[in-house]
């Protein structure tokens, strides 16, 4: 199988990640739930992972790195934890449902007012629209770092505004695009471990700027202050009720080591080179429509297309059954982006590339698209 669905999850993981998970499963107890050797092993490993991730994303305090099951959980914690009755929020058409649905729910419940920056037919936004939509009660801008459908990257420097929280969904960029929270003015960075970070599924988290207060989204066991009625205030315990996925975090920690060893710039250059090779090979094929803005290759390694007027699921099935190529068809949990692109009925077929893909695989995919188009 040629796996080109890395925007959904990376299938190929570094061997060191696999080894770290296996080792943790044999040695790690429950972090912060005891003073015996296996519990302390887990606690040290989790703390070490916090330090690595804080440095990786430019978060000043390791204790402000909070582990979650994925970016969806992190976004729910962030959105529900900072917004209050009467707040106004700005988001964009590029968003995944992990951003949209928490915001929609708060809007439907009458908690917040929501404004959306529109995208054009290439999936681009007008950055001036953010300032236009600002209101006196605007509390936060919640946006993706890059579209999971087009690969278009948002320029966060043109989005941030003084005194307004910037909450960023880095699901598509963490591990593929350098991110420095301080330099970009990010207040809360939400990430998942199983995509560009090359870690296990069931891992993710959030990095929180010092001074940003987030109410707990869930409460429960913490390992400390067990006789108190309320969740402890200390970070990161405040936002980490329940047993952590120590085994997965061990794999995520090893994945960050791997990314640092290879070099994020090296990885990003290869991934975008493969995507560009594919784009150049398919863009002029008769019957192929490619979506997104490819005038600037400061983007993620995604190329999304359709063949003729075929339902995207038919195209993806042919690619899988006839050519052994795995892609992602349908709506991609990005309904507003499909509305902007005009692909609500047809959906689209997404090809997404990783460090472990090869030029030979890309060339095979190009030939497959050519044959299907004919």
Short mmCIF file of C-alpha atoms in Angstrom, two decimals, residues 30-34 39-40 42-43 50 222-224 237 244:
data_model
loop_
_atom_site.label_atom_id
_atom_site.label_comp_id
_atom_site.label_asym_id
_atom_site.label_seq_id
_atom_site.Cartn_x
_atom_site.Cartn_y
_atom_site.Cartn_z
CA UNK A 30 0.48 5.41 37.09
CA UNK A 31 2.14 8.84 37.03
CA UNK A 32 1.63 10.86 40.24
CA UNK A 33 -0.27 8.00 41.85
CA UNK A 34 2.35 6.53 44.16
CA UNK A 39 4.97 5.20 39.46
CA UNK A 40 8.04 7.39 39.78
CA UNK A 42 6.06 7.21 34.80
CA UNK A 43 6.13 10.58 36.57
CA UNK A 50 6.62 18.22 29.15
CA UNK A 222 -5.55 14.10 40.52
CA UNK A 223 -3.25 12.26 42.90
CA UNK A 224 -3.02 15.34 45.13
CA UNK A 237 -3.04 19.08 37.43
CA UNK A 244 -2.61 10.02 31.87
#
